Coordinates of C-alpha atoms in Angstrom, one line a residue:
Chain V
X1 CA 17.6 -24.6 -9.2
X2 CA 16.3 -23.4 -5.7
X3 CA 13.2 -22.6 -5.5
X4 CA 13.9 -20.8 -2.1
X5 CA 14.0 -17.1 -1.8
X6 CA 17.6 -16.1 -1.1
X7 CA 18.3 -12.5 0.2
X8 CA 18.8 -11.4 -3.2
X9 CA 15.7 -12.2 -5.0
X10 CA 13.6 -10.8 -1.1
X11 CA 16.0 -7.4 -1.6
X12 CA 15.2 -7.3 -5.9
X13 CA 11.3 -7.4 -5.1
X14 CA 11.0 -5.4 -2.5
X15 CA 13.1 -2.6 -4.7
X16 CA 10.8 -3.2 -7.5
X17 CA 8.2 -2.8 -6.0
X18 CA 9.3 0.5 -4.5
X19 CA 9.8 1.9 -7.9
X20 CA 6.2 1.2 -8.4
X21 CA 4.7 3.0 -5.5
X22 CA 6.9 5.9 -6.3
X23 CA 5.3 6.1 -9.8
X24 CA 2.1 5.3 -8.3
X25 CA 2.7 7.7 -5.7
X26 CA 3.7 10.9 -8.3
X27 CA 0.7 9.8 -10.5
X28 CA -2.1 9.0 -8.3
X29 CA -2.8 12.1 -6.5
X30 CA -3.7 13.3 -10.4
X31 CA -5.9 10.5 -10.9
X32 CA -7.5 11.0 -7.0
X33 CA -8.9 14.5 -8.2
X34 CA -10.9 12.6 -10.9
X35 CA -12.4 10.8 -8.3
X36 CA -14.3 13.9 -6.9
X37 CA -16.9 13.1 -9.3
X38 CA -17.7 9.6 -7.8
X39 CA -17.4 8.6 -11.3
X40 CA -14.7 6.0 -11.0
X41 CA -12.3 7.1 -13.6
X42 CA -9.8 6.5 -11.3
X43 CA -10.6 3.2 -10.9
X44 CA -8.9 2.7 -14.6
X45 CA -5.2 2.7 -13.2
X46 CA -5.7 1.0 -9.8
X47 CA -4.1 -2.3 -11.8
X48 CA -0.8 -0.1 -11.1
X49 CA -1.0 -1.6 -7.6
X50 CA -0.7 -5.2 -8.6
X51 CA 1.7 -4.3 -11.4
X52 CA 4.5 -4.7 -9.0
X53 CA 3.3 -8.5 -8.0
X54 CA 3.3 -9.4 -12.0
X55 CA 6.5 -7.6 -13.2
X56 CA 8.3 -9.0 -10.2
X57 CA 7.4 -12.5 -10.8
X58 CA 8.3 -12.1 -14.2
X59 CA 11.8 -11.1 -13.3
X60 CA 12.5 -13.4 -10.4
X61 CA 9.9 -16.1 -11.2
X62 CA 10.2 -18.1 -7.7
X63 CA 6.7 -18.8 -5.7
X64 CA 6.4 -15.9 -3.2
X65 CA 7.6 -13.4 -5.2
X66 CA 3.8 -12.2 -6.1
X67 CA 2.7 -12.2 -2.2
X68 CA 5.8 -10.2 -1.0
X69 CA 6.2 -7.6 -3.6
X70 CA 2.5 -6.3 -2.7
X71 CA 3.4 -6.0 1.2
X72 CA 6.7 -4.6 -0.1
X73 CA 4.6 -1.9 -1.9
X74 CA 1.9 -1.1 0.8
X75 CA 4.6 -0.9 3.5
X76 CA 6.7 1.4 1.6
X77 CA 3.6 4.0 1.1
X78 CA 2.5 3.3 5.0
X79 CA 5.7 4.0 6.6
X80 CA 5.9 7.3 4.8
X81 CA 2.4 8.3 5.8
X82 CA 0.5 7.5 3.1
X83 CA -2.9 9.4 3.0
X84 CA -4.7 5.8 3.0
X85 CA -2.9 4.7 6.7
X86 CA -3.3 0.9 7.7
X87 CA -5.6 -0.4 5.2
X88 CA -2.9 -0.9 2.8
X89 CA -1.1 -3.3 4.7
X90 CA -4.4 -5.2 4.1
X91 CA -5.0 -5.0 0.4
X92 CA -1.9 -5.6 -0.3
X93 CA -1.8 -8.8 1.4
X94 CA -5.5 -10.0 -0.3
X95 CA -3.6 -8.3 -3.2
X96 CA -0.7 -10.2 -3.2
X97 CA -2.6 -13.6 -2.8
X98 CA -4.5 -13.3 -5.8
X99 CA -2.0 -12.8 -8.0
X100 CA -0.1 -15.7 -5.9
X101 CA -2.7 -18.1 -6.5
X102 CA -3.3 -18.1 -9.8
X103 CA 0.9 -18.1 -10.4
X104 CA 0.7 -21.3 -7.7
X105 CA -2.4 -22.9 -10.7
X106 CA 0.2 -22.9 -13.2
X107 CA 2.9 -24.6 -11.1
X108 CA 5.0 -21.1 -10.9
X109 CA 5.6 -22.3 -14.7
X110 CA 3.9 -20.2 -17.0
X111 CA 5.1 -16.5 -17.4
X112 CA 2.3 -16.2 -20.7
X113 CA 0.5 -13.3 -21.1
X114 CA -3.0 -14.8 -20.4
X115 CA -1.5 -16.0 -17.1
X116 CA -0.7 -12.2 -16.2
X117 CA -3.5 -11.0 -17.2
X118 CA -5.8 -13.5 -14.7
X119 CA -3.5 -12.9 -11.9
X120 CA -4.5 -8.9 -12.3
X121 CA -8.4 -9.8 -12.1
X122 CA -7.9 -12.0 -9.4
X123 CA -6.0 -9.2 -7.2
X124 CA -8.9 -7.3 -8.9
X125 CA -11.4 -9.3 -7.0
X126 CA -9.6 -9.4 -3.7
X127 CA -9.2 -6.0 -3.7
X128 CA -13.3 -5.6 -4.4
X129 CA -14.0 -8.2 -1.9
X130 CA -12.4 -5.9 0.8
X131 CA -14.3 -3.0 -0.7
X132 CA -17.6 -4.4 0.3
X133 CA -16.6 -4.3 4.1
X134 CA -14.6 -0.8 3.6
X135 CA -16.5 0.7 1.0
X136 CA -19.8 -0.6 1.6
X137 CA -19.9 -1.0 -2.7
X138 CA -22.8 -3.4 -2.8
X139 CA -25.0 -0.3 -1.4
X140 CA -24.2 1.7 -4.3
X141 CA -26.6 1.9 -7.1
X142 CA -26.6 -0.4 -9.5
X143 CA -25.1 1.2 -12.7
X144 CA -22.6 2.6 -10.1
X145 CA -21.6 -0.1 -8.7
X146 CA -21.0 -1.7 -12.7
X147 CA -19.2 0.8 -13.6
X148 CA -16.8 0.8 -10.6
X149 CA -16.2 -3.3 -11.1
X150 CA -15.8 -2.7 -14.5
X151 CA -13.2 -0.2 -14.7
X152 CA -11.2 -1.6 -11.7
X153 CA -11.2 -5.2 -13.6
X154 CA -10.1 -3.5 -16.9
X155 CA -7.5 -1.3 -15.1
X156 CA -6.4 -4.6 -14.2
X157 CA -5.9 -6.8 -17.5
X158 CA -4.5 -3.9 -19.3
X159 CA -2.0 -2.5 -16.3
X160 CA -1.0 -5.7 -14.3
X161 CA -1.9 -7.8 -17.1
X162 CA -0.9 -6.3 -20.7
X163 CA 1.9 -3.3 -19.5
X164 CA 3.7 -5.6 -17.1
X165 CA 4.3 -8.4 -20.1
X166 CA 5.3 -5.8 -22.3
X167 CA 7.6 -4.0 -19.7
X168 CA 9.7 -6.8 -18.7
X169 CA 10.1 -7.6 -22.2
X170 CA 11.0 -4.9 -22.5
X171 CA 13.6 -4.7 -19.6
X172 CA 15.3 -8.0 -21.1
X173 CA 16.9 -6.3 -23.4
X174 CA 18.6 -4.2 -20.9
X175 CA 19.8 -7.1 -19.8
X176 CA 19.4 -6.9 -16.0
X177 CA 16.9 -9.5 -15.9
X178 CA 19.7 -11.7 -16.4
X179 CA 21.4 -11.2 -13.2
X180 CA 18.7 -12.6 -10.9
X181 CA 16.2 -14.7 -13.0
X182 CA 17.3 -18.4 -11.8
X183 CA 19.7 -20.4 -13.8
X184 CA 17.3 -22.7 -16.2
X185 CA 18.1 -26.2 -17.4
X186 CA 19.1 -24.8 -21.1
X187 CA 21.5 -22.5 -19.0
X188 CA 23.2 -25.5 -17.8
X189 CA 22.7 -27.6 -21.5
X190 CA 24.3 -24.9 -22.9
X191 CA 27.2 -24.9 -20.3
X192 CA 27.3 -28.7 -21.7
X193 CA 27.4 -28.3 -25.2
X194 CA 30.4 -25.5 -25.1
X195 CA 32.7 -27.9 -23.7
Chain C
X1 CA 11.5 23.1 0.5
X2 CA 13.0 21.7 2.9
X3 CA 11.2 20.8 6.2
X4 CA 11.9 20.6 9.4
X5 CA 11.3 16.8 10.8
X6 CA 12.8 17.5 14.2
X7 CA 10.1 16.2 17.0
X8 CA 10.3 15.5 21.2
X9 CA 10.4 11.8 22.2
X10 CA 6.7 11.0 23.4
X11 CA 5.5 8.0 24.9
X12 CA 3.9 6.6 22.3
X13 CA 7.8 6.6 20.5
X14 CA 8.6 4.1 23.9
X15 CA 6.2 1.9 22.9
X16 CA 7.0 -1.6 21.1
X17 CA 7.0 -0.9 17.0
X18 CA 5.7 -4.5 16.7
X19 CA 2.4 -4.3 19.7
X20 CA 1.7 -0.8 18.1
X21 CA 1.3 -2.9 14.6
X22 CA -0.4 -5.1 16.0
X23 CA -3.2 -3.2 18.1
X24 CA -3.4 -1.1 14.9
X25 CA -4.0 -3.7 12.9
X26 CA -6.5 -5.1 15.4
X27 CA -8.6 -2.1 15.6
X28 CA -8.3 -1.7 11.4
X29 CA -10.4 -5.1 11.4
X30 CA -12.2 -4.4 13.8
X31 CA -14.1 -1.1 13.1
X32 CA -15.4 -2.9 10.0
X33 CA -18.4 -4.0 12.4
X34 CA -19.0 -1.1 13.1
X35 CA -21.7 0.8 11.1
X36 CA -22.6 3.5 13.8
X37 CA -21.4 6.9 12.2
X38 CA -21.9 8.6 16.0
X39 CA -19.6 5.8 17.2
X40 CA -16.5 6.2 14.1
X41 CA -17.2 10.7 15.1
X42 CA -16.0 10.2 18.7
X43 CA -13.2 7.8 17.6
X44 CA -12.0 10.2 15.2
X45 CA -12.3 13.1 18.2
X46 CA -10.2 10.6 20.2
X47 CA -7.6 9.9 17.8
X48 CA -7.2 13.3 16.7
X49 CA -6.4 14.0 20.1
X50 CA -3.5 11.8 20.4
X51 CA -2.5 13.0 16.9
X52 CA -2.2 15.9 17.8
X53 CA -0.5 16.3 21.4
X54 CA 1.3 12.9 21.6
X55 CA 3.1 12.3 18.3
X56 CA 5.6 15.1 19.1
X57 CA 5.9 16.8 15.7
X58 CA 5.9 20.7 15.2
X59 CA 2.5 22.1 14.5
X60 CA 3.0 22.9 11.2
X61 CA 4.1 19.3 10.6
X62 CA 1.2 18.3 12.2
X63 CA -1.3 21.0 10.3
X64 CA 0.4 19.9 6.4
X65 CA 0.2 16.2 7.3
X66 CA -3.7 16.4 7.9
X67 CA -4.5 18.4 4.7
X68 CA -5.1 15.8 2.3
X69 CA -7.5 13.8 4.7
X70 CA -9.9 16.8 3.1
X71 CA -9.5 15.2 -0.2
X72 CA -9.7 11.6 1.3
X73 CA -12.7 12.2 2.7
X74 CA -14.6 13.6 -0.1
X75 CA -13.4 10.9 -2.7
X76 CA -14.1 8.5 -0.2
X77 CA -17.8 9.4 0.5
X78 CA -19.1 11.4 -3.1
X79 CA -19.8 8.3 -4.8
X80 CA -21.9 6.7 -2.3
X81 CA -23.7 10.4 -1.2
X82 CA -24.4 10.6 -4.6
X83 CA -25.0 7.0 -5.8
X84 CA -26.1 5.3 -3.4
X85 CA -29.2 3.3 -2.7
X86 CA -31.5 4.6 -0.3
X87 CA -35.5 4.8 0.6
X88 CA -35.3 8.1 1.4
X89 CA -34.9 11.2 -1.5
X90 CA -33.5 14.6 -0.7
X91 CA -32.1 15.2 -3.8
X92 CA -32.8 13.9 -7.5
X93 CA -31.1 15.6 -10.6
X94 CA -30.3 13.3 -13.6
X95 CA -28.1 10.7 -12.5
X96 CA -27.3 11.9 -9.4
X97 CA -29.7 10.7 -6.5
X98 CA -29.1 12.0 -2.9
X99 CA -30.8 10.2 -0.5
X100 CA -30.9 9.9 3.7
X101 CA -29.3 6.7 4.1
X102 CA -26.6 6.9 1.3
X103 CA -25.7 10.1 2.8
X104 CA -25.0 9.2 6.5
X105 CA -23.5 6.0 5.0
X106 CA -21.2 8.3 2.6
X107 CA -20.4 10.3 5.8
X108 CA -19.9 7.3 7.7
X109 CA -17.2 6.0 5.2
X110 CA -15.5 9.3 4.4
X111 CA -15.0 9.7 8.5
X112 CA -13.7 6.2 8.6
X113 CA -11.1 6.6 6.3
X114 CA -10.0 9.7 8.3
X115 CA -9.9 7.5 11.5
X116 CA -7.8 4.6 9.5
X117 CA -5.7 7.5 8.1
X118 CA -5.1 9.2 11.1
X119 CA -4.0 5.7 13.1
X120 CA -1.8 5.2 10.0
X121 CA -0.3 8.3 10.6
X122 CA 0.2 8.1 14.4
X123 CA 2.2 5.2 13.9
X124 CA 4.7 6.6 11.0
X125 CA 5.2 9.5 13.1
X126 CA 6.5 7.6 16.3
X127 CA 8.1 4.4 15.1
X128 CA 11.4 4.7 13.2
X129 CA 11.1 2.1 10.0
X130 CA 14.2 0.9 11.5
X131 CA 13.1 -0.1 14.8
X132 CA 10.2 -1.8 13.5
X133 CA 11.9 -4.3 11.8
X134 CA 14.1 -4.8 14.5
X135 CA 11.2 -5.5 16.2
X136 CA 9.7 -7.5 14.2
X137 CA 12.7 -9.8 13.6
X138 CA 12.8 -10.1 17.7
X139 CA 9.2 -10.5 19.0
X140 CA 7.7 -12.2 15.9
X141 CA 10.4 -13.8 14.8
X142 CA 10.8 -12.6 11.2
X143 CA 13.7 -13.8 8.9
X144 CA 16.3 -11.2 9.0
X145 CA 16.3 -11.8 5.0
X146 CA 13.1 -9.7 5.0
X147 CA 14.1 -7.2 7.6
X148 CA 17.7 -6.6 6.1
X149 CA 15.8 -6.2 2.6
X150 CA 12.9 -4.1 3.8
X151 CA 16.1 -2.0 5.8
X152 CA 18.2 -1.5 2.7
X153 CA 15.6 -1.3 0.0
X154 CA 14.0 2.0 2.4
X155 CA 17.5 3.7 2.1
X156 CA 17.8 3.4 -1.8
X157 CA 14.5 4.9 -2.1
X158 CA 16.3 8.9 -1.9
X159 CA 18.2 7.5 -4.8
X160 CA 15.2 6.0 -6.9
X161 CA 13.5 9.1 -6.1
X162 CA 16.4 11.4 -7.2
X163 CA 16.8 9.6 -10.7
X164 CA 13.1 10.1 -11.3
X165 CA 13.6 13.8 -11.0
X166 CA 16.7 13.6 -13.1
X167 CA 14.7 11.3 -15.8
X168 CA 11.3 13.6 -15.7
X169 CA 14.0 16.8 -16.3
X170 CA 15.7 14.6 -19.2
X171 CA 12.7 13.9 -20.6
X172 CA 11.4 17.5 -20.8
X173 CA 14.5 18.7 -22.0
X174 CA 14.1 16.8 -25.2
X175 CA 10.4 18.0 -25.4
X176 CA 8.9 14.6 -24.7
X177 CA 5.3 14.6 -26.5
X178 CA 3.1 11.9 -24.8
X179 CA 0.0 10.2 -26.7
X180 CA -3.5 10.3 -26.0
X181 CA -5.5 8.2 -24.1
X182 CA -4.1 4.5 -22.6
X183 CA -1.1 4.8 -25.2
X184 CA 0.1 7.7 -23.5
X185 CA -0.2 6.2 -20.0
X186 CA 1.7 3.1 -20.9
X187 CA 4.3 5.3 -22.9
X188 CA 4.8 7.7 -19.4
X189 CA 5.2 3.6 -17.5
X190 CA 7.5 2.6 -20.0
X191 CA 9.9 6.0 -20.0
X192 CA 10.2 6.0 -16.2
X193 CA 9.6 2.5 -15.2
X194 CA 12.0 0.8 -17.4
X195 CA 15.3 3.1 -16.5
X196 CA 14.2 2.9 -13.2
X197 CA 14.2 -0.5 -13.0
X198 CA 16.9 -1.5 -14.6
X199 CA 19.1 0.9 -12.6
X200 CA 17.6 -0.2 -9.5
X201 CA 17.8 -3.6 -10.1
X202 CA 21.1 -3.7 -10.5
X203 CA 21.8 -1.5 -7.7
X204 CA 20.0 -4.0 -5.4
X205 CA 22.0 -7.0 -6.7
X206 CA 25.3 -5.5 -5.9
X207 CA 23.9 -5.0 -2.4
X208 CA 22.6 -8.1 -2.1
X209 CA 25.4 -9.9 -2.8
X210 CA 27.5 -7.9 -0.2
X211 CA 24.9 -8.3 2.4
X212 CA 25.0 -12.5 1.9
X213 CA 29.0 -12.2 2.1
X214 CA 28.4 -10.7 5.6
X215 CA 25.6 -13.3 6.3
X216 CA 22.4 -10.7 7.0
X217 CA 20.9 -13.4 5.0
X218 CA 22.2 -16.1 8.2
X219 CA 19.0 -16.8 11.0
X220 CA 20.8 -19.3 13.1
X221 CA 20.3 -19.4 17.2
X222 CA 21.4 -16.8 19.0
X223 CA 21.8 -13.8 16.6
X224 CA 22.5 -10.7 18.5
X225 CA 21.0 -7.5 17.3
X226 CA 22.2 -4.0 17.5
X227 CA 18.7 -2.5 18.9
X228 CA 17.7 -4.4 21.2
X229 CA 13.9 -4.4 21.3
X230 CA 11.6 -5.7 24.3
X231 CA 8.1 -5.3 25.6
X232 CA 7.3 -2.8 28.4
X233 CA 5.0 -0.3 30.7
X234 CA 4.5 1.4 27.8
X235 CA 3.0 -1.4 25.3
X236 CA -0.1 -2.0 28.0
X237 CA -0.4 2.3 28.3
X238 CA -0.9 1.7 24.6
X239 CA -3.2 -0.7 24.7
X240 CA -5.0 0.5 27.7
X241 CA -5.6 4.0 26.6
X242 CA -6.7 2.6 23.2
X243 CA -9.7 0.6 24.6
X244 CA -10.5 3.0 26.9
X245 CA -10.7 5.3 23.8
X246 CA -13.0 3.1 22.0
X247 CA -15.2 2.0 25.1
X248 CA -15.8 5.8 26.1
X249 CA -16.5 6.3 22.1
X250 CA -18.9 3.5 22.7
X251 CA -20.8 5.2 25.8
X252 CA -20.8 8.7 24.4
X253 CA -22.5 7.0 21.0
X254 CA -25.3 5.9 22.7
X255 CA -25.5 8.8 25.3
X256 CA -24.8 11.9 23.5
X257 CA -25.5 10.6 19.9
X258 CA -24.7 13.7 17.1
X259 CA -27.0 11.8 14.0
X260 CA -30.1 10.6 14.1
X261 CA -28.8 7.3 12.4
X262 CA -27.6 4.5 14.6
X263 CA -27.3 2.1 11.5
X264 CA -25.8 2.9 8.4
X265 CA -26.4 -1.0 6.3

């Protein structure tokens, strides 16, 4: 039961979290539009960032797994010149670690929806905290700025939170998750008991 | 359409993927202190320069590439042009409330996401993903786990995008109806993420596996690489001609400046 990242679980995040920012990537520039208005509606699906951190410690549920599948996903839309350049590499980082952090409270133990769901407001947060230096957000007006919080943060309980539970539950009964989820103690009782 | 990627070798290619990261990176966290929007206008002159004659891509590769910095640069600044606080009123209609010092701070932060864009794109267009994790796994030392992943995962993306044409045609073809409101948008995550996924996965762990039998995972002494990677001239040309570029946007701020704010806070 190592808790060490072999090559296969570094290559199955890094993939996942490809497939995201493709999705992200086809949907976003539709959402982007909405943003003309400066009215933050766009803020609603940003949790589709983090989504990749949650779904792919759900699968592969080692510590680390969180951290590198939101470099994974800011790399992949930097190297292919995506429109936002550098800062990605940034937020995904921040990103990463707050989703990291709170998967590190609970011991890399807990895969309950509750524990999702905090890990997406915490990326949430980080991601605002490095809005106030690159989006100078506390200037905005008051309402504004309530809205924009408020939107991002539910973006993230319902996308990285709610959808990723739901999606990998989803995806067990394809079966896949079996090939690289970590062998588990009943694994090996049940090894025991067929003998 | 299919375009035509073709470019001339400039020296900006010579330089080392991993120093090009990290001056970029440098100058990313750097330009947060600044809050002159004269300053972040000759930055953006500068870089656009070496966009434009030094990455070595056709014009038209050049011209397409830019075009959504347009769009960037309005969503980035509307909300605080129109939002924002500020002492001074031009403008007042409903909710919308224009004033001096949330505009230049608006134009301030739309121009800086061009700059951060436009560094972003310097450096796809002159480093081959290849080479920089070649790079990276010889000047900083990065497991070749990572690199070999980040390597391999970058070639399956053709495929991953491929099957999400062939799914999105699927899907039409049976006359997929989506919901309204949040249902829809988890319904459209759930019809392309989870076939995605599950393909991918799989692909990735049949990989995997192959790459550990040839030991990409191994990081013992002595590892030879097929690129070799090392520092030269041209790293300190980079790094040179990038401070110079932000001293002289320095001096011209304060010289020749273009708005009559200094100070966006």
């Amino acid at each position: 039961m190592s808790k060490k990242l072999t090559l296969t679980d570094v290559l199955v995040t890094v993939v996942i979290a490809l497939v995201f920012s493709l999705i992200y990537k086809i949907w976003g520039p539709l959402y982007s539009f909405l943003s003309v208005f400066g009215l933050h509606i766009d803020q609603l699906i940003y949790g589709m960032w983090f989504m990749a951190a949650t779904v792919a410690f759900l699968i592969i549920q080692k510590p680390g797994v969180g951290l590198l599948a939101e470099i994974a996903a800011a790399q992949g839309e930097f190297m292919f010149g995506g429109q936002w350049g550098i800062s990605l590499l940034l937020y995904g980082f921040i990103q990463g670690l707050g989703c990291e952090v709170i998967f590190a409270l609970f011991r890399y133990k807990s895969y309950r929806l509750v524990v999702m769901c905090l890990a997406g407001i915490l990326a949430g947060i980080g991601s605002l905290w490095l809005d106030t230096y690159y989006g100078y957000i506390g200037d905005l007006a008051l309402w504004n700025l309530l809205l924009y919080i408020g939107a991002r943060l539910i973006g993230s309980i319902v996308i990285t939170g709610v959808f990723a539970y739901y999606l990998v539950q989803a995806l067990e009964k394809t079966g896949v998750t079996n090939l690289v989820r970590p062998v588990s103690r009943d694994d090996y009782r049940a090894l025991e008991d067929g003998r | 359409m299919q375009l035509n990627f073709s470019y001339r070798t400039t020296w900006l290619h010579q330089v080392n993927p991993s120093v090009k990261l990290s001056i970029l990176m440098i100058i990313f966290i750097g330009l947060i202190f600044i809050h002159n929007p004269n300053m972040i206008v000759y930055i953006g002159m500068g870089t656009s320069l070496l966009y434009v004659f030094y990455t070595g891509h056709r014009w038209v590769t050049i011209g397409l590439l830019f075009a959504p910095f347009i769009l960037i640069f309005v969503t980035t600044s509307v909300a605080m042009v129109l939002f924002g606080d500020g002492e001074t009123t031009w403008f007042r209609f409903g909710i919308i409330h224009i004033t001096e010092e949330s505009f230049y701070r608006g134009l301030h932060l739309g121009l800086r996401s061009i700059v951060f864009g436009l560094f972003g794109l310097i450096f796809a267009l002159t480093t081959r993903p290849v080479l920089l994790f070649y790079s990276l796994m010889q000047q900083f030392k990065l497991h070749p786990k990572y690199a070999y992943s980040f390597m391999a995962a970058i070639r399956m993306l053709p495929i991953i995008a491929e099957e999400f044409q062939v799914l999105r045609q699927a899907l039409k073809i049976r006359g997929i109806n989506y919901e309204k409101g949040i249902k829809g948008v988890y319904q459209r995550i759930r019809l392309y993420a989870i076939p995605l996924l599950a393909q991918s996965i799989r692909r990735a762990h049949r990989i995997a596996v192959a790459m550990e039998a040839k030991q990409f995972s191994q990081s013992e002494q002595g590892r030879t690489y097929y690129y070799p990677l090392t520092y030269s001239f041209y790293d300190l040309l980079f790094f040179v001609i990038v401070s110079g570029l932000l001293v002289c946007s320095l001096y011209l701020a304060i010289s020749f400046p273009i708005f009559p704010v200094v100070n966006v806070r």
